[in-house]
JSON list of C-alpha atoms in Angstrom, two decimals:
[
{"chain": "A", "resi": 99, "resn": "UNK", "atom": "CA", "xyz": [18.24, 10.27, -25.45]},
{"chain": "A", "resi": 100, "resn": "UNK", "atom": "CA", "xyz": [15.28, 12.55, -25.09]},
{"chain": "A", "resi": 101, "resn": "UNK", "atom": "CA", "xyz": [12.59, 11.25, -22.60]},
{"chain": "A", "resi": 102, "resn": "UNK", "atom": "CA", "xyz": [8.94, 11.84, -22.96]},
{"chain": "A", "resi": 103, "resn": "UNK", "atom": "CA", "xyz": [5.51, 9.88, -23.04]},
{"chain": "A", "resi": 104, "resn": "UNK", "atom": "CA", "xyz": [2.94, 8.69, -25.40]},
{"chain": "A", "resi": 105, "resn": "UNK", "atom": "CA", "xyz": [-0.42, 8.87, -24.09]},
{"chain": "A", "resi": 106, "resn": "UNK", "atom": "CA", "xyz": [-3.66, 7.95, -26.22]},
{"chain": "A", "resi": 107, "resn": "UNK", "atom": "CA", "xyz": [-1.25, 7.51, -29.13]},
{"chain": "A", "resi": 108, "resn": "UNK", "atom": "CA", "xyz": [0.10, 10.90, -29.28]},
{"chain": "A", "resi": 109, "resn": "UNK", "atom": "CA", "xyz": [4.15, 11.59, -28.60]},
{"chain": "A", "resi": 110, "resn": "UNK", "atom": "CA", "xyz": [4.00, 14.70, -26.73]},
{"chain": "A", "resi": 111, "resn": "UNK", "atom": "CA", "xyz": [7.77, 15.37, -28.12]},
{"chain": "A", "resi": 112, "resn": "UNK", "atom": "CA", "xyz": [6.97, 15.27, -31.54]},
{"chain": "A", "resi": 113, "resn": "UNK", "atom": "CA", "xyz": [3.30, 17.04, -30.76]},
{"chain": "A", "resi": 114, "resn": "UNK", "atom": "CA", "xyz": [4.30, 19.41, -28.08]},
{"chain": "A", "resi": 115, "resn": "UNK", "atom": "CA", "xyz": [7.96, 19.32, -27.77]},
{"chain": "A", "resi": 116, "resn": "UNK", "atom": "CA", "xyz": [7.67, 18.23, -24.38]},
{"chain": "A", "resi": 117, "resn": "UNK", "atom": "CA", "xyz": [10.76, 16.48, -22.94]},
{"chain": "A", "resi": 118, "resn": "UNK", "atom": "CA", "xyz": [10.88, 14.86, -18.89]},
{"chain": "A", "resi": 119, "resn": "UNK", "atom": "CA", "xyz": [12.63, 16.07, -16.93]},
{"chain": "A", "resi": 120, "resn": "UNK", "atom": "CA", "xyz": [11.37, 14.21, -12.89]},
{"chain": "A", "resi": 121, "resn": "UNK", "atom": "CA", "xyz": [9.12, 11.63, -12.98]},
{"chain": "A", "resi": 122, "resn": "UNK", "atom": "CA", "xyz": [7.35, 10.78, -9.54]},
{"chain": "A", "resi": 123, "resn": "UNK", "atom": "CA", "xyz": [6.31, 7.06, -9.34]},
{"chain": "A", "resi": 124, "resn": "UNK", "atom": "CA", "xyz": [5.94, 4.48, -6.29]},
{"chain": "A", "resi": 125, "resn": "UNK", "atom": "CA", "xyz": [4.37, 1.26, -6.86]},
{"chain": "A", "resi": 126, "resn": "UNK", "atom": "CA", "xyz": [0.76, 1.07, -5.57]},
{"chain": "A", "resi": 127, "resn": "UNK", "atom": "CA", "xyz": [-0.29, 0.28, -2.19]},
{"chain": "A", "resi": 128, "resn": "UNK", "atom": "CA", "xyz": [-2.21, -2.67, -0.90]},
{"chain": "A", "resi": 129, "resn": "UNK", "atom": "CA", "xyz": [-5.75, -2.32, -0.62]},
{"chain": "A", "resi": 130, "resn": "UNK", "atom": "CA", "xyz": [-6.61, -2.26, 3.16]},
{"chain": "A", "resi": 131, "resn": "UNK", "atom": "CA", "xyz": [-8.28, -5.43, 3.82]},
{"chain": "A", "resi": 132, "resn": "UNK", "atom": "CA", "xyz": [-8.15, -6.14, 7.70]},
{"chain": "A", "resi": 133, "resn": "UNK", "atom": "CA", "xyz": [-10.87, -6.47, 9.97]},
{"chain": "A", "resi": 134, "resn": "UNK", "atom": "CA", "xyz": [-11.55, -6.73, 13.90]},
{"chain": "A", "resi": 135, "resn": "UNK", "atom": "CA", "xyz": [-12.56, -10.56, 15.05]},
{"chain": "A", "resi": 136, "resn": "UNK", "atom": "CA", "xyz": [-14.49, -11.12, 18.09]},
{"chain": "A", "resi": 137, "resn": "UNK", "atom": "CA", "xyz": [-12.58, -12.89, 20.47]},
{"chain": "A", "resi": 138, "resn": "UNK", "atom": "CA", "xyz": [-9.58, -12.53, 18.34]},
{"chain": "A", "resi": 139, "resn": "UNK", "atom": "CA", "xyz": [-6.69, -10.16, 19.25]},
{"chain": "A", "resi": 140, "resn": "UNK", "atom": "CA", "xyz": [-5.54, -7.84, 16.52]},
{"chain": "A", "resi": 141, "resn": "UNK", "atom": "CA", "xyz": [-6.71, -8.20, 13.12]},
{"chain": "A", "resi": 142, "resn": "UNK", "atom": "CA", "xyz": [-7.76, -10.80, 10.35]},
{"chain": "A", "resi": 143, "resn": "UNK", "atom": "CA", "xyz": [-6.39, -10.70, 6.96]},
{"chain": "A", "resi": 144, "resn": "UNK", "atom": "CA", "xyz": [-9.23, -10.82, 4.80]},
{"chain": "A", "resi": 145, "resn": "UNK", "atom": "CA", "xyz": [-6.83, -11.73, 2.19]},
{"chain": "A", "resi": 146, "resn": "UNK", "atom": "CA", "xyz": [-5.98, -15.07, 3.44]},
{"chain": "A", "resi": 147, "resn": "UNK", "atom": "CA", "xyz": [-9.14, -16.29, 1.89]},
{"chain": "A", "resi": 148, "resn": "UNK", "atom": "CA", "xyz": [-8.86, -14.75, -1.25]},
{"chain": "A", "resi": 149, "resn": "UNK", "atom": "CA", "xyz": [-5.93, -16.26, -2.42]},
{"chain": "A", "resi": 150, "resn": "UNK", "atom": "CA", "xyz": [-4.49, -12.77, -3.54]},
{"chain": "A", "resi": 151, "resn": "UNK", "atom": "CA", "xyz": [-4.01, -9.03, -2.72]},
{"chain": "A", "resi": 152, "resn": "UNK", "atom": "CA", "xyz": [-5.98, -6.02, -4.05]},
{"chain": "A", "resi": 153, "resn": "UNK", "atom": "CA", "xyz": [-4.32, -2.54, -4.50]},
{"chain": "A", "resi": 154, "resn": "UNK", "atom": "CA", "xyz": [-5.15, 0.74, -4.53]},
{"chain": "A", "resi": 155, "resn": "UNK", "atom": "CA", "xyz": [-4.83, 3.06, -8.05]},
{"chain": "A", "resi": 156, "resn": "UNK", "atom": "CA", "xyz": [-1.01, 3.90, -9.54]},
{"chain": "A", "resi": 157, "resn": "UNK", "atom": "CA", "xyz": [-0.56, 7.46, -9.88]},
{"chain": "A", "resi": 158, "resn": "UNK", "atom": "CA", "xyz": [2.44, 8.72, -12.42]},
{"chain": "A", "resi": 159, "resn": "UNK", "atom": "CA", "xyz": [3.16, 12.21, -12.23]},
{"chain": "A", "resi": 160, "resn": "UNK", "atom": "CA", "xyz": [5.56, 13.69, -14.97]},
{"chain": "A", "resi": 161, "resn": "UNK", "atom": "CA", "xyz": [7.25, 17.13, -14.90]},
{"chain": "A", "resi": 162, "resn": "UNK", "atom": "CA", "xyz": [9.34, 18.79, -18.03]},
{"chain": "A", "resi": 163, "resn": "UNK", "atom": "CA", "xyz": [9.50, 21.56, -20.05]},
{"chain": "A", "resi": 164, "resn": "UNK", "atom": "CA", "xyz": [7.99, 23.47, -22.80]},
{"chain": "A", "resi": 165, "resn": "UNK", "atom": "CA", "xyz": [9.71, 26.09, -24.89]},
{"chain": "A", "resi": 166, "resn": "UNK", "atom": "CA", "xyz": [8.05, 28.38, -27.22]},
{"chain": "A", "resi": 167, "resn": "UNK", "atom": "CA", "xyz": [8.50, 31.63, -28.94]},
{"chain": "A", "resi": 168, "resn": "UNK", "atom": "CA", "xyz": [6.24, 33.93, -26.97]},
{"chain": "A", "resi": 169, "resn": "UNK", "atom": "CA", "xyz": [3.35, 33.36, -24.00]},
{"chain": "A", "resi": 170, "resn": "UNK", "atom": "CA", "xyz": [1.01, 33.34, -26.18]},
{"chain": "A", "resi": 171, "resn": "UNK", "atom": "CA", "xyz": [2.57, 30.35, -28.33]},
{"chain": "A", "resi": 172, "resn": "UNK", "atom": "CA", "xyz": [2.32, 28.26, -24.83]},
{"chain": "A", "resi": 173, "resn": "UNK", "atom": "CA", "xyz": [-0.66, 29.15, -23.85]},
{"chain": "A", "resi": 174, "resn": "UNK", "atom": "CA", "xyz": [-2.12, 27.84, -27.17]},
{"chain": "A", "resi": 175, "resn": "UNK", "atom": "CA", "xyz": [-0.16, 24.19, -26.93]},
{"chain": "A", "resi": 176, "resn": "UNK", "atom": "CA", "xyz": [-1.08, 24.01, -22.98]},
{"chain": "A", "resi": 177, "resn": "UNK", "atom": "CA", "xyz": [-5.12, 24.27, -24.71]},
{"chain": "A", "resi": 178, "resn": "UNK", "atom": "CA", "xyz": [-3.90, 21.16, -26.80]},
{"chain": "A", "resi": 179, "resn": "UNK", "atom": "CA", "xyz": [-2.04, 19.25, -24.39]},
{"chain": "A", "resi": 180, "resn": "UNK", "atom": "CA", "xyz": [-5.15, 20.03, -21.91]},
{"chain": "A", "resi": 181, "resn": "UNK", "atom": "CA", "xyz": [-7.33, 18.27, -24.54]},
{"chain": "A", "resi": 182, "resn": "UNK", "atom": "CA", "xyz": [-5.35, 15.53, -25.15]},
{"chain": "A", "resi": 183, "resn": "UNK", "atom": "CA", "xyz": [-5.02, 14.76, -21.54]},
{"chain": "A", "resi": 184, "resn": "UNK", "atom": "CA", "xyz": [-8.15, 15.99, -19.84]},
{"chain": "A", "resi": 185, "resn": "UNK", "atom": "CA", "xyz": [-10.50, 14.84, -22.76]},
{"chain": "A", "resi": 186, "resn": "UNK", "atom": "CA", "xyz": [-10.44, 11.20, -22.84]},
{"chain": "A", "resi": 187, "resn": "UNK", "atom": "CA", "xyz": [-12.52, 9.42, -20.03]},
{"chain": "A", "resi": 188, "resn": "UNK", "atom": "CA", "xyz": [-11.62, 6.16, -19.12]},
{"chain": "A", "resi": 189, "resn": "UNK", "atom": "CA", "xyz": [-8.08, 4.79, -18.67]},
{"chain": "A", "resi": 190, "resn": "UNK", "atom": "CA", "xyz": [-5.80, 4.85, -21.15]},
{"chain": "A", "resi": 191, "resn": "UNK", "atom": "CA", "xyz": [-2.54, 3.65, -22.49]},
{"chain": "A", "resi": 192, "resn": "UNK", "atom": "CA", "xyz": [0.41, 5.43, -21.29]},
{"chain": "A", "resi": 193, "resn": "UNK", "atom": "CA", "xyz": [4.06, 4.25, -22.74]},
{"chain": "A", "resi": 194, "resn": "UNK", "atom": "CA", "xyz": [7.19, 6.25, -21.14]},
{"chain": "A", "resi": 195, "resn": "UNK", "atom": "CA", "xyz": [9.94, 5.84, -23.86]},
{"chain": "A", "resi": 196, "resn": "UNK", "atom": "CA", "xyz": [12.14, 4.95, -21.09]},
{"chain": "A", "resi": 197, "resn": "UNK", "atom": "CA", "xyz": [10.78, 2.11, -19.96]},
{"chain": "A", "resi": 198, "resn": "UNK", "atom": "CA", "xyz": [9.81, 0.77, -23.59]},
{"chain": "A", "resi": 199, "resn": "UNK", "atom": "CA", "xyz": [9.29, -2.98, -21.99]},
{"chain": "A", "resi": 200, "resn": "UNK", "atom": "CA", "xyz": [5.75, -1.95, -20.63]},
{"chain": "A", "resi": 201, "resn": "UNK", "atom": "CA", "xyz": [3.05, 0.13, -20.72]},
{"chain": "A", "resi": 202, "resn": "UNK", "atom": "CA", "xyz": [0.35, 1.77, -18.17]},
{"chain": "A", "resi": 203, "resn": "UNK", "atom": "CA", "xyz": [-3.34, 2.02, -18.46]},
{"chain": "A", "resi": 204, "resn": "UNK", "atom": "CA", "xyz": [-4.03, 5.57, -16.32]},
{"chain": "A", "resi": 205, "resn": "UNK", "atom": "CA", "xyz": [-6.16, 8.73, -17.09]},
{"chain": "A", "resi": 206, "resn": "UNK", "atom": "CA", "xyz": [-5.30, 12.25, -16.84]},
{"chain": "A", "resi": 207, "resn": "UNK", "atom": "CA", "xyz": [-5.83, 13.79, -13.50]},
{"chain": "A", "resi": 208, "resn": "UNK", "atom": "CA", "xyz": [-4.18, 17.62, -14.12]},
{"chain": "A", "resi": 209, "resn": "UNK", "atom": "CA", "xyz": [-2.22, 19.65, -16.61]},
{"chain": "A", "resi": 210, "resn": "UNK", "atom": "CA", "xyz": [-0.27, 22.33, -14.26]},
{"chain": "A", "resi": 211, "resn": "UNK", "atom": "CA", "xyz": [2.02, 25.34, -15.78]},
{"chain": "A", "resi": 212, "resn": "UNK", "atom": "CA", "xyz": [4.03, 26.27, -13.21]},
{"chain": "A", "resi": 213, "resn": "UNK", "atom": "CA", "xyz": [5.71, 29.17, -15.13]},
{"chain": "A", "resi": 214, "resn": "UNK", "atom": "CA", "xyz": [4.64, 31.23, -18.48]},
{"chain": "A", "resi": 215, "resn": "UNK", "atom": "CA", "xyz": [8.10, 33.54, -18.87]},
{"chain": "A", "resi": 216, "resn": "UNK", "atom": "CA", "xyz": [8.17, 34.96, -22.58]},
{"chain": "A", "resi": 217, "resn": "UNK", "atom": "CA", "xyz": [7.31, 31.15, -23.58]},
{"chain": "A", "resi": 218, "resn": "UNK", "atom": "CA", "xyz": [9.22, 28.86, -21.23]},
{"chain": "A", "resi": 219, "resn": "UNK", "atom": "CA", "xyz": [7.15, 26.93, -19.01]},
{"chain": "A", "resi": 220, "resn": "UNK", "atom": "CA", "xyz": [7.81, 23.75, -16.62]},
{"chain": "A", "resi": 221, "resn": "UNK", "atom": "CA", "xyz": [4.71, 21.78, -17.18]},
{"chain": "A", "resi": 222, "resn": "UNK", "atom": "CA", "xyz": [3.21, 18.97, -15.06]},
{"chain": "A", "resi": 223, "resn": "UNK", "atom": "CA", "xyz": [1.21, 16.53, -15.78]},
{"chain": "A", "resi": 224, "resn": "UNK", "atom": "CA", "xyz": [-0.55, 13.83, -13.30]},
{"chain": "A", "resi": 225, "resn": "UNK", "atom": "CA", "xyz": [-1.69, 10.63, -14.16]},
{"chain": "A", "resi": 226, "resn": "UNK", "atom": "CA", "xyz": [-3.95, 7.52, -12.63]},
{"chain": "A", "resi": 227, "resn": "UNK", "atom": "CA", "xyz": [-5.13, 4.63, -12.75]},
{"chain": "A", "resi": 228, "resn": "UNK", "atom": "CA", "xyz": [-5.23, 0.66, -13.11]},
{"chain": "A", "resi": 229, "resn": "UNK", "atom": "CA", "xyz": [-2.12, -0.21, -10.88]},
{"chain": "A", "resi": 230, "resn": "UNK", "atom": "CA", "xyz": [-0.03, -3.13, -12.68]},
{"chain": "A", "resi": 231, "resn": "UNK", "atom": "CA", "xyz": [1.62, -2.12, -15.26]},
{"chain": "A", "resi": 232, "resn": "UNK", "atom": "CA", "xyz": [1.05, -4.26, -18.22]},
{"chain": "A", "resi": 233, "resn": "UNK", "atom": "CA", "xyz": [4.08, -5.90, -20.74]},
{"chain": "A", "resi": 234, "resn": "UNK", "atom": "CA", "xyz": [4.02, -5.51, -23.96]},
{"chain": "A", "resi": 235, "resn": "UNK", "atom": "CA", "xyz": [5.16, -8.77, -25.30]},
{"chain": "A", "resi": 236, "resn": "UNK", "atom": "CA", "xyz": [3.18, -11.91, -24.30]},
{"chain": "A", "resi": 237, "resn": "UNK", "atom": "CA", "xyz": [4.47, -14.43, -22.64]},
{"chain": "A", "resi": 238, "resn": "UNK", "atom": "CA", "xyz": [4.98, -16.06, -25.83]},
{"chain": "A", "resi": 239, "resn": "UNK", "atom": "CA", "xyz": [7.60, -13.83, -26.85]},
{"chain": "A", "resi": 240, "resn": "UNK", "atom": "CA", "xyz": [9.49, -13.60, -23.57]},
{"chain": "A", "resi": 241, "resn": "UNK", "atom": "CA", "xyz": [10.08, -16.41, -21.93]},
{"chain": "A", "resi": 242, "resn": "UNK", "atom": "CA", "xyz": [12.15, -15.70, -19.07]},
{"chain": "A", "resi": 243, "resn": "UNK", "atom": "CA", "xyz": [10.80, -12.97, -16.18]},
{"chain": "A", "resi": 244, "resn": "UNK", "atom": "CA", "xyz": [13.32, -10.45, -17.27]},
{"chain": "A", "resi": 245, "resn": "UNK", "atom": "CA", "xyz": [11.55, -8.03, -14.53]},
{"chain": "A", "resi": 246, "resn": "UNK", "atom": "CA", "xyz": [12.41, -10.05, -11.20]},
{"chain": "A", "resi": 247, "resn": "UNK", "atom": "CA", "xyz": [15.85, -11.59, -11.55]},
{"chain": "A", "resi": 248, "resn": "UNK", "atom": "CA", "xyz": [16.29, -12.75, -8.37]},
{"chain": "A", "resi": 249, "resn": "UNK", "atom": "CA", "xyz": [12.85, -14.65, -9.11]},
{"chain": "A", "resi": 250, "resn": "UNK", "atom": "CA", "xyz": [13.80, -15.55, -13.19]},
{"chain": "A", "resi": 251, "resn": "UNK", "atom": "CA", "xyz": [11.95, -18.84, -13.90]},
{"chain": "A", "resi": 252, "resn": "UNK", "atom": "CA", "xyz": [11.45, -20.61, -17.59]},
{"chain": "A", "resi": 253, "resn": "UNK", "atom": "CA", "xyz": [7.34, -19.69, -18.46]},
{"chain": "A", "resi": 254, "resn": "UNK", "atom": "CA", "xyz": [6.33, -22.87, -20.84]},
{"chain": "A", "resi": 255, "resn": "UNK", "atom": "CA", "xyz": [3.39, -21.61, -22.85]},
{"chain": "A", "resi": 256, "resn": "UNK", "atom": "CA", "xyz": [2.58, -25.08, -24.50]},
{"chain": "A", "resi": 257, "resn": "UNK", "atom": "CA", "xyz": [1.23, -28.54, -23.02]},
{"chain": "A", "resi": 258, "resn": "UNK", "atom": "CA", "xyz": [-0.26, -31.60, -24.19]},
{"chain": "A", "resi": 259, "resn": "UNK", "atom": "CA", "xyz": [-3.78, -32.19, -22.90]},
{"chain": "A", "resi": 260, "resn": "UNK", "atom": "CA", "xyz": [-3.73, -35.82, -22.13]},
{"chain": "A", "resi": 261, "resn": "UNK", "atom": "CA", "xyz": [-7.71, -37.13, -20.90]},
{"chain": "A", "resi": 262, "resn": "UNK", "atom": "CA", "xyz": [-7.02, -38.30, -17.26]},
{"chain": "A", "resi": 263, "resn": "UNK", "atom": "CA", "xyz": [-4.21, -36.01, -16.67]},
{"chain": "A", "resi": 264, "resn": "UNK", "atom": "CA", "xyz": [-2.88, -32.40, -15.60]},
{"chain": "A", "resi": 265, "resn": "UNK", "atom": "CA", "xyz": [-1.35, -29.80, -16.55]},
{"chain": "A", "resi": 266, "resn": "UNK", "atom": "CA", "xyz": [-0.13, -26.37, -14.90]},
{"chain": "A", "resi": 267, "resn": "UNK", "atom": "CA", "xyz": [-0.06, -22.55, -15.99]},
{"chain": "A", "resi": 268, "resn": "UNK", "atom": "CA", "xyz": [1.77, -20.43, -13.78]},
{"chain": "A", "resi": 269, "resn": "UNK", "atom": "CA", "xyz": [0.42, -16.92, -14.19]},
{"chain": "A", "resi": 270, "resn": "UNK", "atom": "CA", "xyz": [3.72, -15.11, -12.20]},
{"chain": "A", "resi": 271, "resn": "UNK", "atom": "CA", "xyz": [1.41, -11.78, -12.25]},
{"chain": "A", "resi": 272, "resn": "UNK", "atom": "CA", "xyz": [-0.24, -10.76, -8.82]},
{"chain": "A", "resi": 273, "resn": "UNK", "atom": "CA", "xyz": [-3.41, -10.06, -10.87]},
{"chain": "A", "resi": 274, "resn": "UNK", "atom": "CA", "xyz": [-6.44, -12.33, -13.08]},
{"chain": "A", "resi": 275, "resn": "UNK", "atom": "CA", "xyz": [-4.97, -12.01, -16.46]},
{"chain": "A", "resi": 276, "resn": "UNK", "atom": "CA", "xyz": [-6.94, -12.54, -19.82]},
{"chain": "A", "resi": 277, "resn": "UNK", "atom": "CA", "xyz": [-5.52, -15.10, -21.87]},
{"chain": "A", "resi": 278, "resn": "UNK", "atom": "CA", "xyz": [-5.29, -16.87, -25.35]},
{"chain": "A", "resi": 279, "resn": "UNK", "atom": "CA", "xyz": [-5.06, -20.24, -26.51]},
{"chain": "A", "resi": 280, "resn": "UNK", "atom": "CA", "xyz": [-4.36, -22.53, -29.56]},
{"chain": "A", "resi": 281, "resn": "UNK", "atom": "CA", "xyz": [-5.18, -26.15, -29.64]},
{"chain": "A", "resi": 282, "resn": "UNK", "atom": "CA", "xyz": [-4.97, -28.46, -32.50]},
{"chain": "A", "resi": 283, "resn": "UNK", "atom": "CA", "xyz": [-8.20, -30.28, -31.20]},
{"chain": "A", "resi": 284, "resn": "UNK", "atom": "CA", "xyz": [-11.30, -29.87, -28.81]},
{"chain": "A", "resi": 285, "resn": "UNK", "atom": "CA", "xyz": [-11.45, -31.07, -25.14]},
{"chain": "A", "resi": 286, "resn": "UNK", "atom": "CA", "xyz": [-12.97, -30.16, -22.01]},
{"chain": "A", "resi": 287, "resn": "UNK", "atom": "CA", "xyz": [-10.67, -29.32, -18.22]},
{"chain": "A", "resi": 288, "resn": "UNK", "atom": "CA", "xyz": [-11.83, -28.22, -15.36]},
{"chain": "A", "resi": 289, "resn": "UNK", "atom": "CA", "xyz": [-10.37, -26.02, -12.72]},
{"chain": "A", "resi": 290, "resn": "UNK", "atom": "CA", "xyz": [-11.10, -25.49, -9.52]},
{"chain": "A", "resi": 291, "resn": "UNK", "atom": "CA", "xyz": [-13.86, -27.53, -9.47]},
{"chain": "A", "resi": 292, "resn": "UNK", "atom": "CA", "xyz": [-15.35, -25.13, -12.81]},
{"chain": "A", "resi": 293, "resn": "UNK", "atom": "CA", "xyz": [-15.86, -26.93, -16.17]},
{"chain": "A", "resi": 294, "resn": "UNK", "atom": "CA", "xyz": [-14.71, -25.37, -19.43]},
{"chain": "A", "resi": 295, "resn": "UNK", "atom": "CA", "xyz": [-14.67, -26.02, -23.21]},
{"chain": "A", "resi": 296, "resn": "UNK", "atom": "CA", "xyz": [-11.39, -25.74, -25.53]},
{"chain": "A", "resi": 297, "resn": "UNK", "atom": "CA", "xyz": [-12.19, -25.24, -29.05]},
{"chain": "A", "resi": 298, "resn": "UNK", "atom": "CA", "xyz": [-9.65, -26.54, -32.33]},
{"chain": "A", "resi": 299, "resn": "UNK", "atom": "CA", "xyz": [-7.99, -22.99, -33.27]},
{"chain": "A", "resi": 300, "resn": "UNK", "atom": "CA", "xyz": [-7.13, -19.96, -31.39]},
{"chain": "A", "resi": 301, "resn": "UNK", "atom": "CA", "xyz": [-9.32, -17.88, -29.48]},
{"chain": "A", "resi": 302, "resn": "UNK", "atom": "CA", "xyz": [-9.38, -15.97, -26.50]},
{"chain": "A", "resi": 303, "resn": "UNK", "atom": "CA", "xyz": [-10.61, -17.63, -22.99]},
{"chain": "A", "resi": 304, "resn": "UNK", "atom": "CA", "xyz": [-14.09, -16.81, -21.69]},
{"chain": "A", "resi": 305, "resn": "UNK", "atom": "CA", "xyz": [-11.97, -16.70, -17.93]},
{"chain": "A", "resi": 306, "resn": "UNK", "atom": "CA", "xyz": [-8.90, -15.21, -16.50]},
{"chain": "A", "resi": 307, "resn": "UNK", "atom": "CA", "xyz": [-6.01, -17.27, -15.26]},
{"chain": "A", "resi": 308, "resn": "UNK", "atom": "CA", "xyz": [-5.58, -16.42, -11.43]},
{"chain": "A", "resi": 309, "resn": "UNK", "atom": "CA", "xyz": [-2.34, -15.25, -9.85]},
{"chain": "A", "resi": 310, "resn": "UNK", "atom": "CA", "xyz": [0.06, -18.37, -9.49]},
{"chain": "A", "resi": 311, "resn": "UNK", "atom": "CA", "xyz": [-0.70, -21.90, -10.46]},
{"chain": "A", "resi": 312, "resn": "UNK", "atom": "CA", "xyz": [-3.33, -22.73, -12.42]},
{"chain": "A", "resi": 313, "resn": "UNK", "atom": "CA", "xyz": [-4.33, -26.67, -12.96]},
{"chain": "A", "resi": 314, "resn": "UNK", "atom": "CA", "xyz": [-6.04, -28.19, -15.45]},
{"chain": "A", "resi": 315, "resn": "UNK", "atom": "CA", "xyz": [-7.31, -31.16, -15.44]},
{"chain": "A", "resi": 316, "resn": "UNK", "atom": "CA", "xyz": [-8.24, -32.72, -18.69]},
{"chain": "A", "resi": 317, "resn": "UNK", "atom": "CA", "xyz": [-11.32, -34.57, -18.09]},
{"chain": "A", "resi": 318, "resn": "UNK", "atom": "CA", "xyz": [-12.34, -35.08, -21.76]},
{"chain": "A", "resi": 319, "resn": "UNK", "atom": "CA", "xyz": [-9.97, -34.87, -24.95]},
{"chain": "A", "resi": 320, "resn": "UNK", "atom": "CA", "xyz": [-12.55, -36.49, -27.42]},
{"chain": "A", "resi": 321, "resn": "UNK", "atom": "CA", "xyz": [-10.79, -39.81, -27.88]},
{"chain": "A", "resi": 322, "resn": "UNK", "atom": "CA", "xyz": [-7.96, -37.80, -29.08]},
{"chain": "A", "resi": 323, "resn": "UNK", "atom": "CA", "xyz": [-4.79, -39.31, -28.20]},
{"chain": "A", "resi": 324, "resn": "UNK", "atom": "CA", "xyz": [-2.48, -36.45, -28.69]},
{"chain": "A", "resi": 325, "resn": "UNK", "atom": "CA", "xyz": [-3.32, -32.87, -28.02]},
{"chain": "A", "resi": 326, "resn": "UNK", "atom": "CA", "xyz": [-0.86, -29.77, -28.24]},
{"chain": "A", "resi": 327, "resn": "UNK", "atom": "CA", "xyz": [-2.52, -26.37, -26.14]},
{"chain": "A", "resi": 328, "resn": "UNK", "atom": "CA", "xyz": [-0.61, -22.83, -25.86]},
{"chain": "A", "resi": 329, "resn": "UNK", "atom": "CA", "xyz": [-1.11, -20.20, -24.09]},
{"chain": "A", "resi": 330, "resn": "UNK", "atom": "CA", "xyz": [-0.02, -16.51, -24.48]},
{"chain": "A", "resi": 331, "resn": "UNK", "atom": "CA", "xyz": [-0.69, -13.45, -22.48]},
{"chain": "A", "resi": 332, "resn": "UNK", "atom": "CA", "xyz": [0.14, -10.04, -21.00]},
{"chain": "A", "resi": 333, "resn": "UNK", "atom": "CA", "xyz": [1.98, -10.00, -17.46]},
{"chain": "A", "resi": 334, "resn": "UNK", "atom": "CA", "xyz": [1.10, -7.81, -15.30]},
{"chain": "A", "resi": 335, "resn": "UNK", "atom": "CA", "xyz": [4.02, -6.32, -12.77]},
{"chain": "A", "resi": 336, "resn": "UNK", "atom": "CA", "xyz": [3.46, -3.86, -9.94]}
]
């Protein structure tokens, strides 16, 4: 199986003919986030109060090749791929057909040609961006973290709202992640001490759920007895 990338919605092996051949990628690095106390030895994580870590931007860099009839072929696709790459600003989405599962959000950083010999070239291209890499199915569709599997735990997606009562989302992502929701009738939860509305249908939240448990607590269901909510989103994975 041929490797390559799709970035901005264009296959650079059907466009370009460019196949992988490294690909240099470490997970992101936390965010530095201690500070000097006074009368404190060492250092205070500021991080304990948070609730959850910040980290610095993923950076993808992919080397291959590209094989053309003549120099001058190459250096006419190196002024496309430069375009497609260079052009866009803003991050955008980034699918490796190798990991098919997920997808990144990252922006083009450099094109590099490391060699132009009568139309052979190894090419380079550098990429970053948002750090988590994002899945492709909600959390509808998969149920079971298929990432972690020393960690694999059963993610319900649908709860009865019940006034009086709670109910829990676990958001398994180390990141705030946007979120939809059906419900077959209105009522009002807060969280955290923050009121919100549900409206009858499907819609996407005004709010993110935060990393790890979220409750809510169902403090008006309209003198409904029997409420069904869902949720589906995107995890996020480092």
């Amino acid at each position: 199986m041929i490797r390559t990338i799709t970035y901005n919605g264009v296959d650079f092996y059907k466009a370009f003919g460019f196949i992988v051949d490294t690909v240099t990628k470490q997970p992101p690095s936390k965010k530095e986030n201690r500070q000097s106390v006074p009368y404190k030895s060492g250092t205070y994580n500021m991080y304990s109060n948070l609730g959850y870590s910040l980290f610095e931007d993923r950076e993808l860099v992919y080397t291959g090749q590209l094989i053309l009839d003549d120099s001058t072929d190459l250096d006419r696709l190196l002024t496309k791929i430069n375009s497609i790459v260079m052009s866009p600003s803003g991050d955008k989405v980034l699918q490796d057909n190798f990991n098919s599962e997920y997808h990144y959000l990252l922006e083009g950083q450099s094109v590099a040609l490391a060699d132009n010999e009568r139309g052979y070239g190894e090419l380079t291209i550098t990429f970053k961006g948002y750090p988590f890499k994002i899945w492709n199915k909600g959390i509808h569709d998969v149920k079971w973290d298929e990432i972690n599997f020393e960690l694999d735990e059963f993610q319900p997606d649908s709860f009865s709202a019940v006034q009086g009562k709670t109910f829990t989302v676990n958001n398994t992502s180390p990141e705030f992640v946007p979120f939809k929701y059906t419900a077959s009738a209105d009522f009002d939860v807060t969280i955290d001490g923050n009121a919100y509305h549900f409206s009858k249908g499907t819609y996407t939240a005004g709010y993110k759920l935060k990393p790890g448990k979220n409750v809510f607590n169902v403090v008006n269901a309209n003198s409904v007895s029997s409420i069904t909510v869902s949720f589906d989103w995107y995890r996020r994975e480092l």
